[in-house]
């Protein structure tokens, strides 16, 4: 069931954490995203809630009785080192935590407040070392933007850009969970084998066509037993929350290796994830209809079709990619906006991806990560990667300071941002997902 708007979304709510009342903050009291953090150089990770420029330490809240009265499973999960415990709970149970956090952090009207305990339960975000939000057992990447799929297809098959299955089945591949990294982790340029000249021998060395991919990740909740399915009508109950995700891609390696089994080493060297998970409950005010399929497109097969998903399966999440080169930083130039798109443009909804993933009895588990694939829109400025944005390098982009880019250079920093806004509701954001490209290892 898609979560409903309730009192935690009230635009009039304000927080006693003053920075959370700044209209420009990503983390007002209506958001309450969750993540895992560690005190600088001290102790194991802890679970936190972002509020303005602070982090509310949930284990500290539990120790001081601020979570008393919640289901015991919730209290136990809040003492964990990652979000997997919370992700494993049914939406009705874990939803009690959102309501308690709202009361703890609102400036008035809460039946219990954390304000008196502020010195003991708040940590400045600048002093919190963020970790991956969950221990991810499996990571699956989809290909859900028809605009991205069409653009890439036109480069390879100008007359038939979309393969016959695209509008019938959510396409995906199993990624590499071990190389998921939290935002801010440097990304080393990968080495790989690339296509030889006709009749020649393939070359091995650093990728010369390194790219980013603007994506949104969905952390999964309770999951299903092996051999059981997840009906699309129930799929939202298995989505815990969303994050920003950069699926770094070595396009020259990918071009040579992808046939016949798809992405492999071109994708597995690093995938960056933003540290704060915006819960599916926080996103209730920003739900929109699923992508309107053009006339003549096939209807989803029955196992992927449901009225509620069609009416509210989309999310109005505005996304942006920025680039800051080493030279730009040395000249104190602001990051350059590469593209802007919106998650609502996905051809397949998140619920359809989850339902399809489990349709063969594949067991999904708490903390599994599902990604949308590159989020591109119809306009050129809405293309979500450099492969599209520069049309495979044929149309280089001009950067401030006189540089150009076909693909990423060493020292480039890619920044993903996302936020939701709607009249009558607070603006909520996702923070940032950052990564700086480092030169290929000399030992490679």
Coordinates of C-alpha atoms in Angstrom, one line a residue:
X1 CA 0.0 0.0 0.0
X2 CA 1.3 3.5 -0.9
X3 CA 1.8 5.5 2.3
X4 CA -0.7 8.3 3.0
X5 CA -0.2 12.0 4.0
X6 CA -0.5 12.4 7.7
X7 CA 0.4 14.9 10.5
X8 CA 4.1 14.4 10.1
X9 CA 3.9 16.1 6.8
X10 CA 2.1 19.3 8.1
X11 CA 3.9 22.3 6.5
X12 CA 3.3 24.4 9.6
X13 CA 5.5 22.1 11.8
X14 CA 8.7 23.7 13.0
X15 CA 11.6 22.3 14.9
X16 CA 13.5 23.4 18.0
X17 CA 16.6 22.6 15.9
X18 CA 16.7 26.1 14.4
X19 CA 18.7 25.1 11.2
X20 CA 15.8 22.7 10.3
X21 CA 13.5 25.7 9.8
X22 CA 15.7 27.2 7.0
X23 CA 13.6 27.1 3.8
X24 CA 16.7 26.0 1.9
X25 CA 17.5 23.0 4.1
X26 CA 17.2 19.5 2.7
X27 CA 16.3 18.2 6.2
X28 CA 13.3 19.9 7.8
X29 CA 11.2 18.2 10.4
X30 CA 8.9 16.9 7.7
X31 CA 11.7 14.8 6.2
X32 CA 13.4 12.8 8.9
X33 CA 15.7 10.7 6.7
X34 CA 17.7 7.9 8.3
X35 CA 21.3 6.8 8.0
X36 CA 24.4 5.3 9.7
X37 CA 27.1 7.4 11.1
X38 CA 30.1 7.3 13.3
X39 CA 31.5 9.9 15.7
X40 CA 34.8 11.1 14.2
X41 CA 37.3 8.4 14.9
X42 CA 35.3 7.0 17.8
X43 CA 33.4 3.8 18.2
X44 CA 31.2 1.7 15.9
X45 CA 28.5 3.1 13.5
X46 CA 25.2 4.3 15.0
X47 CA 21.8 5.0 13.4
X48 CA 20.9 8.7 13.1
X49 CA 18.2 11.0 11.7
X50 CA 19.2 14.1 9.8
X51 CA 17.5 17.3 11.1
X52 CA 18.8 20.6 9.7
X53 CA 22.6 20.7 10.2
X54 CA 22.4 18.1 13.0
X55 CA 22.1 14.4 13.5
X56 CA 19.8 12.9 16.1
X57 CA 21.6 9.8 17.6
X58 CA 18.8 7.2 17.9
X59 CA 20.8 4.9 20.2
X60 CA 21.4 7.8 22.5
X61 CA 17.7 8.5 22.4
X62 CA 16.9 4.9 23.3
X63 CA 19.4 5.1 26.2
X64 CA 17.6 8.1 27.6
X65 CA 14.2 6.7 27.4
X66 CA 13.0 8.9 24.5
X67 CA 11.9 5.9 22.5
X68 CA 10.0 4.3 25.4
X69 CA 6.6 2.9 24.4
X70 CA 7.6 2.0 20.8
X71 CA 7.5 -1.6 19.8
X72 CA 10.5 -3.5 21.2
X73 CA 11.6 -4.4 17.7
X74 CA 11.9 -0.7 16.8
X75 CA 13.9 0.1 19.9
X76 CA 16.3 -2.8 19.3
X77 CA 16.8 -1.8 15.7
X78 CA 17.6 1.8 16.7
X79 CA 20.6 0.4 18.6
X80 CA 22.0 -1.2 15.5
X81 CA 25.0 -0.2 13.4
X82 CA 23.0 -0.1 10.1
X83 CA 19.4 0.3 9.0
X84 CA 18.8 -3.4 8.2
X85 CA 16.9 -4.0 11.5
X86 CA 14.5 -1.2 10.7
X87 CA 14.2 -2.3 7.1
X88 CA 13.1 -5.8 8.2
X89 CA 10.1 -4.5 10.0
X90 CA 6.6 -4.2 8.6
X91 CA 5.6 -0.6 7.5
X92 CA 3.0 -0.3 10.3
X93 CA 5.6 -1.1 12.9
X94 CA 8.5 0.9 11.6
X95 CA 6.1 3.8 10.9
X96 CA 5.8 4.3 14.7
X97 CA 9.4 5.6 14.7
X98 CA 8.7 8.3 12.2
X99 CA 5.9 9.6 14.4
X100 CA 8.0 9.5 17.5
X101 CA 10.9 11.4 15.7
X102 CA 8.4 14.0 14.6
X103 CA 7.3 14.6 18.1
X104 CA 10.8 14.6 19.5
X105 CA 12.0 17.2 17.1
X106 CA 9.0 19.5 16.6
X107 CA 9.1 22.8 18.6
X108 CA 5.6 22.6 20.0
X109 CA 2.7 20.2 20.1
X110 CA 4.8 17.0 20.7
X111 CA 3.8 14.8 23.5
X112 CA 7.5 14.1 24.2
X113 CA 10.5 16.2 23.2
X114 CA 14.3 15.6 22.9
X115 CA 15.1 19.3 23.4
X116 CA 16.2 19.0 27.1
X117 CA 18.5 16.1 26.0
X118 CA 19.9 18.0 23.1
X119 CA 23.6 18.0 24.3
X120 CA 23.4 14.2 24.7
X121 CA 21.5 13.2 21.6
X122 CA 22.5 15.7 18.9
X123 CA 25.7 15.6 16.8
X124 CA 26.7 18.3 14.3
X125 CA 26.5 16.8 10.8
X126 CA 30.0 18.2 10.2
X127 CA 31.3 15.9 13.0
X128 CA 29.5 12.8 11.8
X129 CA 31.4 10.4 9.5
X130 CA 28.7 8.9 7.3
X131 CA 28.7 5.2 6.4
X132 CA 26.7 3.1 4.0
X133 CA 23.1 3.2 5.3
X134 CA 22.7 -0.6 5.3
X135 CA 24.7 -3.8 4.9
X136 CA 23.7 -4.6 1.3
X137 CA 23.5 -8.3 0.5
X138 CA 22.4 -7.8 -3.2
X139 CA 22.3 -4.9 -5.6
X140 CA 20.2 -4.9 -8.8
X141 CA 20.3 -2.1 -11.4
X142 CA 17.4 -1.6 -13.7
X143 CA 17.0 0.3 -17.1
X144 CA 13.7 2.0 -16.4
X145 CA 14.0 5.3 -18.4
X146 CA 12.6 4.9 -21.9
X147 CA 14.3 8.1 -22.8
X148 CA 17.7 6.8 -21.8
X149 CA 17.1 3.4 -23.4
X150 CA 16.0 5.1 -26.6
X151 CA 19.0 7.5 -26.8
X152 CA 21.5 4.7 -26.2
X153 CA 19.7 2.5 -28.7
X154 CA 19.9 5.2 -31.4
X155 CA 23.7 5.2 -31.0
X156 CA 23.8 1.5 -31.6
X157 CA 20.7 0.8 -33.7
X158 CA 19.5 4.0 -35.3
X159 CA 16.6 2.3 -37.1
X160 CA 15.4 0.2 -34.1
X161 CA 16.6 1.9 -30.9
X162 CA 14.4 -0.1 -28.5
X163 CA 14.7 -3.8 -28.4
X164 CA 11.3 -5.7 -28.7
X165 CA 11.2 -6.6 -25.0
X166 CA 11.7 -3.1 -23.5
X167 CA 8.0 -2.1 -23.2
X168 CA 7.0 -5.5 -21.9
X169 CA 9.5 -6.3 -19.2
X170 CA 11.5 -4.2 -16.7
X171 CA 15.1 -4.8 -17.8
X172 CA 17.8 -5.2 -15.1
X173 CA 21.1 -6.8 -14.2
X174 CA 22.6 -8.0 -10.9
X175 CA 25.3 -5.5 -9.8
X176 CA 28.2 -5.8 -7.4
X177 CA 27.3 -5.1 -3.8
X178 CA 30.9 -5.2 -2.5
X179 CA 31.9 -2.1 -4.5
X180 CA 29.0 0.1 -3.2
X181 CA 30.6 3.2 -1.5
X182 CA 29.2 6.0 0.5
X183 CA 29.2 9.6 -1.0
X184 CA 32.5 11.3 -0.7
X185 CA 34.6 8.1 -1.3
X186 CA 37.1 8.7 -4.2
X187 CA 36.6 6.7 -7.3
X188 CA 39.7 5.2 -8.9
X189 CA 39.6 5.2 -12.7
X190 CA 39.2 1.5 -13.7
X191 CA 41.4 -0.5 -16.1
X192 CA 39.8 -2.8 -18.5
X193 CA 40.0 -4.5 -21.9
X194 CA 38.7 -2.4 -24.8
X195 CA 37.7 -3.1 -28.4
X196 CA 40.5 -3.8 -30.8
X197 CA 40.9 -2.3 -34.3
X198 CA 39.5 -4.6 -37.0
X199 CA 41.5 -7.8 -37.0
X200 CA 43.7 -6.6 -34.1
X201 CA 44.2 -7.4 -30.5
X202 CA 42.3 -5.8 -27.6
X203 CA 44.1 -3.3 -25.4
X204 CA 44.2 -3.3 -21.6
X205 CA 44.6 -0.1 -19.6
X206 CA 42.8 2.8 -17.9
X207 CA 39.3 3.6 -19.2
X208 CA 39.3 6.6 -21.5
X209 CA 35.5 7.0 -21.5
X210 CA 34.6 7.1 -17.8
X211 CA 31.0 8.3 -17.2
X212 CA 28.6 8.9 -14.4
X213 CA 24.9 7.7 -14.3
X214 CA 22.3 9.7 -12.5
X215 CA 20.1 7.1 -10.7
X216 CA 17.9 6.7 -7.7
X217 CA 18.3 3.8 -5.4
X218 CA 15.5 2.0 -3.4
X219 CA 16.5 0.2 -0.2
X220 CA 14.2 -2.8 0.3
X221 CA 12.2 -3.8 3.4
X222 CA 10.9 -7.1 4.7
X223 CA 11.3 -9.1 1.5
X224 CA 9.9 -12.5 0.5
X225 CA 10.8 -16.1 1.1
X226 CA 12.6 -18.0 -1.6
X227 CA 9.9 -19.4 -4.0
X228 CA 7.3 -16.8 -3.1
X229 CA 6.4 -13.7 -5.1
X230 CA 5.6 -10.1 -4.2
X231 CA 2.4 -8.9 -5.9
X232 CA 2.6 -5.4 -7.4
X233 CA -0.2 -4.4 -5.1
X234 CA 2.0 -5.2 -2.1
X235 CA 5.4 -4.1 -3.5
X236 CA 5.3 -0.6 -1.8
X237 CA 5.3 -2.4 1.5
X238 CA 8.8 -3.7 0.6
X239 CA 10.3 -0.4 -0.2
X240 CA 11.9 1.2 2.8
X241 CA 13.2 4.4 1.3
X242 CA 15.2 6.1 -1.5
X243 CA 18.7 7.5 -2.0
X244 CA 20.7 9.1 -4.8
X245 CA 23.0 6.7 -6.6
X246 CA 25.8 7.2 -9.2
X247 CA 26.4 4.1 -11.2
X248 CA 29.9 4.9 -12.5
X249 CA 30.5 3.4 -15.9
X250 CA 33.5 2.7 -18.1
X251 CA 31.9 3.1 -21.5
X252 CA 34.8 1.8 -23.6
X253 CA 35.1 -1.3 -21.5
X254 CA 31.3 -1.7 -21.6
X255 CA 31.1 -1.5 -25.3
X256 CA 33.5 -4.4 -25.7
X257 CA 32.3 -6.7 -23.0
X258 CA 28.5 -6.3 -22.9
X259 CA 27.7 -8.8 -25.6
X260 CA 26.1 -11.2 -25.0
X261 CA 25.5 -11.1 -21.2
X262 CA 25.5 -7.4 -20.4
X263 CA 27.4 -5.2 -18.0
X264 CA 30.3 -6.7 -16.0
X265 CA 33.6 -5.0 -15.2
X266 CA 32.5 -1.7 -16.7
X267 CA 30.2 -1.3 -13.8
X268 CA 31.6 -3.2 -10.8
X269 CA 34.5 -1.0 -9.8
X270 CA 32.3 1.5 -7.8
X271 CA 28.8 2.7 -7.2
X272 CA 28.3 5.7 -5.0
X273 CA 25.3 6.0 -2.7
X274 CA 24.1 9.1 -0.8
X275 CA 24.2 8.5 3.0
X276 CA 20.7 9.6 4.0
X277 CA 17.7 7.4 3.1
X278 CA 14.5 9.4 2.6
X279 CA 11.8 7.0 3.8
X280 CA 8.9 6.0 1.6
X281 CA 6.5 7.5 4.2
X282 CA 8.3 10.9 3.9
X283 CA 7.6 10.9 0.2
X284 CA 3.8 10.5 0.5
X285 CA 3.0 14.2 -0.5
X286 CA 5.0 13.9 -3.7
X287 CA 3.4 10.9 -5.3
X288 CA 2.1 11.3 -8.8
X289 CA 0.6 9.0 -11.5
X290 CA 2.9 6.5 -13.2
X291 CA 4.4 7.5 -16.5
X292 CA 1.7 8.0 -19.1
X293 CA 2.5 5.5 -21.8
X294 CA 2.0 6.8 -25.3
X295 CA -1.0 5.5 -27.3
X296 CA -0.1 2.2 -29.0
X297 CA 2.3 1.1 -26.2
X298 CA 1.3 -2.2 -24.6
X299 CA -0.4 -2.3 -21.3
X300 CA 1.7 -4.0 -18.6
X301 CA 1.0 -7.7 -18.1
X302 CA -1.4 -8.5 -15.3
X303 CA 1.3 -9.2 -12.7
X304 CA 2.7 -5.7 -13.3
X305 CA -0.6 -3.9 -13.4
X306 CA -2.5 -2.4 -10.5
X307 CA -4.9 0.6 -10.2
X308 CA -3.1 2.2 -7.2
X309 CA 0.3 1.9 -8.9
X310 CA -1.1 3.5 -12.0
X311 CA -2.7 6.4 -10.1
X312 CA 0.2 7.0 -7.5
X313 CA 3.2 4.9 -8.5
X314 CA 5.3 7.8 -9.7
X315 CA 7.4 10.2 -7.4
X316 CA 8.0 13.8 -8.3
X317 CA 11.7 13.9 -7.4
X318 CA 13.7 16.6 -9.1
X319 CA 17.3 15.6 -9.8
X320 CA 20.4 17.5 -10.8
X321 CA 24.0 16.6 -11.8
X322 CA 26.8 19.0 -11.3
X323 CA 30.5 18.8 -12.3
X324 CA 33.5 20.5 -10.6
X325 CA 36.8 20.0 -12.4
X326 CA 40.1 20.3 -10.6
X327 CA 40.8 23.5 -12.6
X328 CA 37.4 24.9 -11.6
X329 CA 38.1 24.3 -7.9
X330 CA 41.5 26.0 -8.2
X331 CA 39.8 29.0 -9.8
X332 CA 37.0 29.0 -7.2
X333 CA 34.4 28.5 -9.9
X334 CA 31.0 27.1 -8.9
X335 CA 30.1 23.6 -10.0
X336 CA 28.6 23.4 -13.5
X337 CA 25.1 22.0 -14.0
X338 CA 25.2 19.1 -16.4
X339 CA 21.6 18.0 -16.4
X340 CA 18.2 18.2 -14.6
X341 CA 15.6 15.4 -14.8
X342 CA 12.8 13.9 -12.7
X343 CA 12.1 10.5 -11.4
X344 CA 8.5 10.7 -12.5
X345 CA 9.7 10.2 -16.1
X346 CA 10.5 6.5 -15.5
X347 CA 8.7 4.1 -17.8
X348 CA 8.5 1.5 -15.0
X349 CA 7.7 2.3 -11.4
X350 CA 9.7 1.2 -8.4
X351 CA 6.8 -1.1 -7.4
X352 CA 6.8 -2.8 -10.8
X353 CA 10.6 -3.3 -10.5
X354 CA 10.2 -5.0 -7.1
X355 CA 7.3 -7.1 -8.3
X356 CA 9.1 -8.2 -11.4
X357 CA 12.3 -8.9 -9.4
X358 CA 10.4 -11.4 -7.2
X359 CA 8.1 -12.7 -9.9
X360 CA 10.2 -15.8 -10.4
X361 CA 10.5 -16.5 -6.7
X362 CA 13.8 -14.7 -6.2
X363 CA 14.0 -13.9 -2.5
X364 CA 14.6 -10.2 -1.7
X365 CA 16.0 -9.3 1.7
X366 CA 16.1 -6.3 4.1
X367 CA 18.9 -4.0 2.9
X368 CA 18.9 -5.1 -0.7
X369 CA 19.3 -2.2 -3.0
X370 CA 17.4 -1.7 -6.3
X371 CA 18.4 1.1 -8.6
X372 CA 16.4 2.8 -11.3
X373 CA 18.9 3.0 -14.1
X374 CA 19.9 6.3 -15.6
X375 CA 17.1 8.8 -15.1
X376 CA 16.8 10.8 -18.3
X377 CA 14.1 13.0 -19.6
X378 CA 13.0 13.9 -23.1
X379 CA 15.0 17.2 -23.4
X380 CA 18.7 17.2 -24.2
X381 CA 19.3 19.0 -20.8
X382 CA 17.6 16.1 -19.0
X383 CA 19.9 13.4 -20.2
X384 CA 21.4 11.6 -17.2
X385 CA 24.9 10.7 -18.3
X386 CA 27.7 12.0 -20.5
X387 CA 27.2 9.2 -23.0
X388 CA 23.9 10.8 -23.8
X389 CA 24.8 14.4 -22.9
X390 CA 27.8 14.5 -25.4
X391 CA 26.3 11.9 -27.7
X392 CA 29.1 9.4 -27.3
X393 CA 31.7 12.3 -27.3
X394 CA 30.6 13.8 -30.6
X395 CA 29.2 16.9 -28.9
X396 CA 31.6 18.0 -26.1
X397 CA 30.3 20.2 -23.3
X398 CA 31.9 23.6 -22.6
X399 CA 32.8 24.1 -18.9
X400 CA 33.4 27.4 -17.1
X401 CA 37.0 28.4 -17.4
X402 CA 37.5 27.2 -21.0
X403 CA 37.6 23.4 -20.5
X404 CA 35.5 20.9 -22.5
X405 CA 34.3 17.4 -21.5
X406 CA 33.4 14.4 -23.6
X407 CA 33.9 12.0 -20.6
X408 CA 35.3 12.4 -17.1
X409 CA 38.9 13.4 -16.5
X410 CA 41.0 12.7 -13.4
X411 CA 40.2 15.2 -10.7
X412 CA 36.6 15.8 -11.8
X413 CA 34.0 15.7 -9.0
X414 CA 30.5 14.6 -9.9
X415 CA 27.7 15.8 -7.5
X416 CA 24.1 14.5 -7.6
X417 CA 21.3 16.3 -5.8
X418 CA 17.6 15.7 -5.5
X419 CA 14.6 17.3 -3.8
X420 CA 10.8 17.2 -3.7
X421 CA 8.5 20.2 -3.5
X422 CA 4.8 20.7 -3.8
X423 CA 2.6 23.6 -3.0
X424 CA 1.1 23.3 0.5
X425 CA 4.0 21.0 1.7
X426 CA 7.6 21.5 2.9
X427 CA 10.5 21.1 0.5
X428 CA 12.5 18.0 1.4
X429 CA 15.9 17.0 0.0
X430 CA 18.2 14.0 -0.3
X431 CA 21.5 15.8 0.4
X432 CA 24.2 15.0 -2.0
X433 CA 26.0 12.1 -3.6
X434 CA 29.6 13.1 -4.4
X435 CA 32.7 11.4 -5.9
X436 CA 36.0 12.6 -7.2
X437 CA 37.8 10.7 -10.0
X438 CA 41.3 9.6 -9.1
X439 CA 43.9 8.4 -11.6
X440 CA 44.2 4.7 -12.3
X441 CA 46.3 2.7 -9.9
X442 CA 49.9 2.5 -11.0
X443 CA 49.9 -1.1 -10.1
X444 CA 47.0 -2.0 -12.4

